[in-house]
C-alpha positions as MATLAB code, in Angstrom:
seq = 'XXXXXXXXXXXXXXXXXXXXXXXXXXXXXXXXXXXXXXXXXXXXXXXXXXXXXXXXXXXXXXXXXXXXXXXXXXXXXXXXXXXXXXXXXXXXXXXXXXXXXXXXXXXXXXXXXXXXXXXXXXXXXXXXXXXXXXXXXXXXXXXXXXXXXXXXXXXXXXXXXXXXXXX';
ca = [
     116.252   83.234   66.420;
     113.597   82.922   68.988;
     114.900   83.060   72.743;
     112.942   83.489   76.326;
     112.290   86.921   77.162;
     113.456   87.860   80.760;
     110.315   90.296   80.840;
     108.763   89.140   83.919;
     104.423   89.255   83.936;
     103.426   90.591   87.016;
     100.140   88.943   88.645;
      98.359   91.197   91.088;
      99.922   88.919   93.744;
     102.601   90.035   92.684;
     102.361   93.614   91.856;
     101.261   93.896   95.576;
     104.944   93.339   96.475;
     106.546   96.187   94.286;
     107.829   98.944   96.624;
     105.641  102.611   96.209;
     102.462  104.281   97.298;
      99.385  102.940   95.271;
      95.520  103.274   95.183;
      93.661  100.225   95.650;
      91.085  102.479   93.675;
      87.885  101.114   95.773;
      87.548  104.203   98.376;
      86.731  107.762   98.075;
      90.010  108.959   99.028;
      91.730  106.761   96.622;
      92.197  109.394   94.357;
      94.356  111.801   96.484;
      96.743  109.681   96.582;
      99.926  109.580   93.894;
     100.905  106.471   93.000;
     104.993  106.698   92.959;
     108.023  105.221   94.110;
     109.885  108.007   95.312;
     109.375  111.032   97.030;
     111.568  114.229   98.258;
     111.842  117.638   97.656;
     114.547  119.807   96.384;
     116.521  117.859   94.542;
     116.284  115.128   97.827;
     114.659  111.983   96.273;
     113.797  109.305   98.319;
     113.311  105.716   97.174;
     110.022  103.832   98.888;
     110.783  100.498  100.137;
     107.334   99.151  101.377;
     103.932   98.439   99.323;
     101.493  100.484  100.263;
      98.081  101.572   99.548;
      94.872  103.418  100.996;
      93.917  100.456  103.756;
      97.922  100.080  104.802;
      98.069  100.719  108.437;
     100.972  102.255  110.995;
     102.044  104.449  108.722;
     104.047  107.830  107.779;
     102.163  109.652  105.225;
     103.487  112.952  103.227;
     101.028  115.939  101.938;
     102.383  117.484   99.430;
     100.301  120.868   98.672;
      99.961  121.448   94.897;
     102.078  124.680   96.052;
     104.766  122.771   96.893;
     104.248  122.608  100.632;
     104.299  119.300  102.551;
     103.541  118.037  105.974;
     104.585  114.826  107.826;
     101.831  112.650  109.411;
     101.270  109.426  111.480;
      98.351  107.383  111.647;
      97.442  103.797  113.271;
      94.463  103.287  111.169;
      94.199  102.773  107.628;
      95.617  105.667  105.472;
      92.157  106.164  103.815;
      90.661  107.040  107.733;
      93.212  109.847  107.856;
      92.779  111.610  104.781;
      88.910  111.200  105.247;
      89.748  113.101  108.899;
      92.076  115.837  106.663;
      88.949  116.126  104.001;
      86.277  116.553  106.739;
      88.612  119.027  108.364;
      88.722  121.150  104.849;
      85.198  120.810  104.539;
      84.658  121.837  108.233;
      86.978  124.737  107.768;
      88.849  123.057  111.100;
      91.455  125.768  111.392;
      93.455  123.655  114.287;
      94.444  121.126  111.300;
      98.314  122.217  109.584;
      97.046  120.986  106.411;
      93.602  122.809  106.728;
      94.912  126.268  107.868;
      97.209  126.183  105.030;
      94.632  125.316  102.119;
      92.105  128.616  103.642;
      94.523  130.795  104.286;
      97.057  130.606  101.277;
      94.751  128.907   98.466;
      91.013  130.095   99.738;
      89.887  126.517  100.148;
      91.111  124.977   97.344;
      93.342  121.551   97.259;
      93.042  120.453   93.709;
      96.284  119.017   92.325;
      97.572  118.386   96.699;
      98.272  114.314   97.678;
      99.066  112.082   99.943;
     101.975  109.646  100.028;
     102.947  106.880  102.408;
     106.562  107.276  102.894;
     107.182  104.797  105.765;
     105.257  102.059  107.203;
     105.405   99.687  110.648;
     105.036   96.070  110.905;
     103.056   94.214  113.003;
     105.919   92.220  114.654;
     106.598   95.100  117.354;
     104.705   94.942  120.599;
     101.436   96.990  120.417;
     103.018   99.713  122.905;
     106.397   99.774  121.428;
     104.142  100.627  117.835;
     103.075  103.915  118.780;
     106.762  104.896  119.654;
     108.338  104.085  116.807;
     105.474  105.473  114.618;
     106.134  108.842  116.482;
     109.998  108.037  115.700;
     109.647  108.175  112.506;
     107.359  110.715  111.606;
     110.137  112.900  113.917;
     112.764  111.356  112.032;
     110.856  112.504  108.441;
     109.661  115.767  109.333;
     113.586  116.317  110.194;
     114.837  114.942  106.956;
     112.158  117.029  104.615;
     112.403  120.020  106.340;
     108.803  120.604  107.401;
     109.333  121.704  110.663;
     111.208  125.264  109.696;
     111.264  125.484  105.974;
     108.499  127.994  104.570;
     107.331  125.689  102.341;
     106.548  123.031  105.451;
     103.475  122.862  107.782;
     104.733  120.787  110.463;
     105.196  123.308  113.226;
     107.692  121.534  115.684;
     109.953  118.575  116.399;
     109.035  116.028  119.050;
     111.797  114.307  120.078;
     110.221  113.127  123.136;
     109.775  109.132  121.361;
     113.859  109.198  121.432;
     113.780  110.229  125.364;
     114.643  107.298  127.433;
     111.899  106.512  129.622;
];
């Protein structure tokens, strides 16, 4: 007996719309970044809810050392500009940058085996001021819920709750 399959074919139209981090695979930096649906750290998992890729903008990003370590980010721009900023920085030996200090000082300049994730991202809809707010919001809210801020295995040194301040 032959009956319809409830396998659904994705199109890339569609595929766009499944939840996770992917590379569009057309950049440099594509390939830090892991392609996933989830994210966390000890025994936390956390379930993505937005499709993302390298060119999404107003996002929060996770590096995730291939020690283990992580650090929150923001960024406005395209996630591809950032970790272009975080690679120069290596290659600069910028000592200022978390992510940078970390890779010299505990693995001698090597990140092979480290990526980036998207973890949250911002709409459009919100007025242009209200954006960077909210983007600092939730990077605050993430480095909180991970543990970067205190943790040894985080590189995010502090907490800013000044987005939640009333103004």
């Amino acid at each position: 007996m032959i009956t319809h399959s409830h396998l659904q074919k994705y199109s890339k139209a569609a595929c766009c719309k499944m939840p996770g981090s992917f590379r569009c695979g057309a950049f440099e930096q594509c390939h830090l970044i892991k392609i996933s649906n989830h994210f966390g750290r000890d025994g936390s998992n956390y379930k993505m809810y937005h499709y993302t890729c390298c060119t999404t903008t107003h996002v929060v990003y996770l590096f995730t050392c291939h020690c283990g370590s992580m650090y929150v980010g923001k960024t406005k721009r395209p996630l591809k500009i950032r970790i272009y900023k975080h690679m120069r920085d290596i290659k600069n030996c910028n000592l200022l940058s978390a992510i940078t200090k970390h890779i010299f000082c505990v693995h001698n300049g090597s990140y092979t085996g480290s990526y980036f994730q998207v973890i949250d991202r911002l709409h459009g809809d919100i007025r242009g001021g209200d954006l960077d707010n909210k983007r600092l919001q939730l990077e605050t809210t993430w480095i909180f819920r991970l543990n970067t801020y205190k943790s040894s295995f985080g590189l995010n040194g502090h907490l800013n709750f000044q987005a939640f301040a009333n103004k």
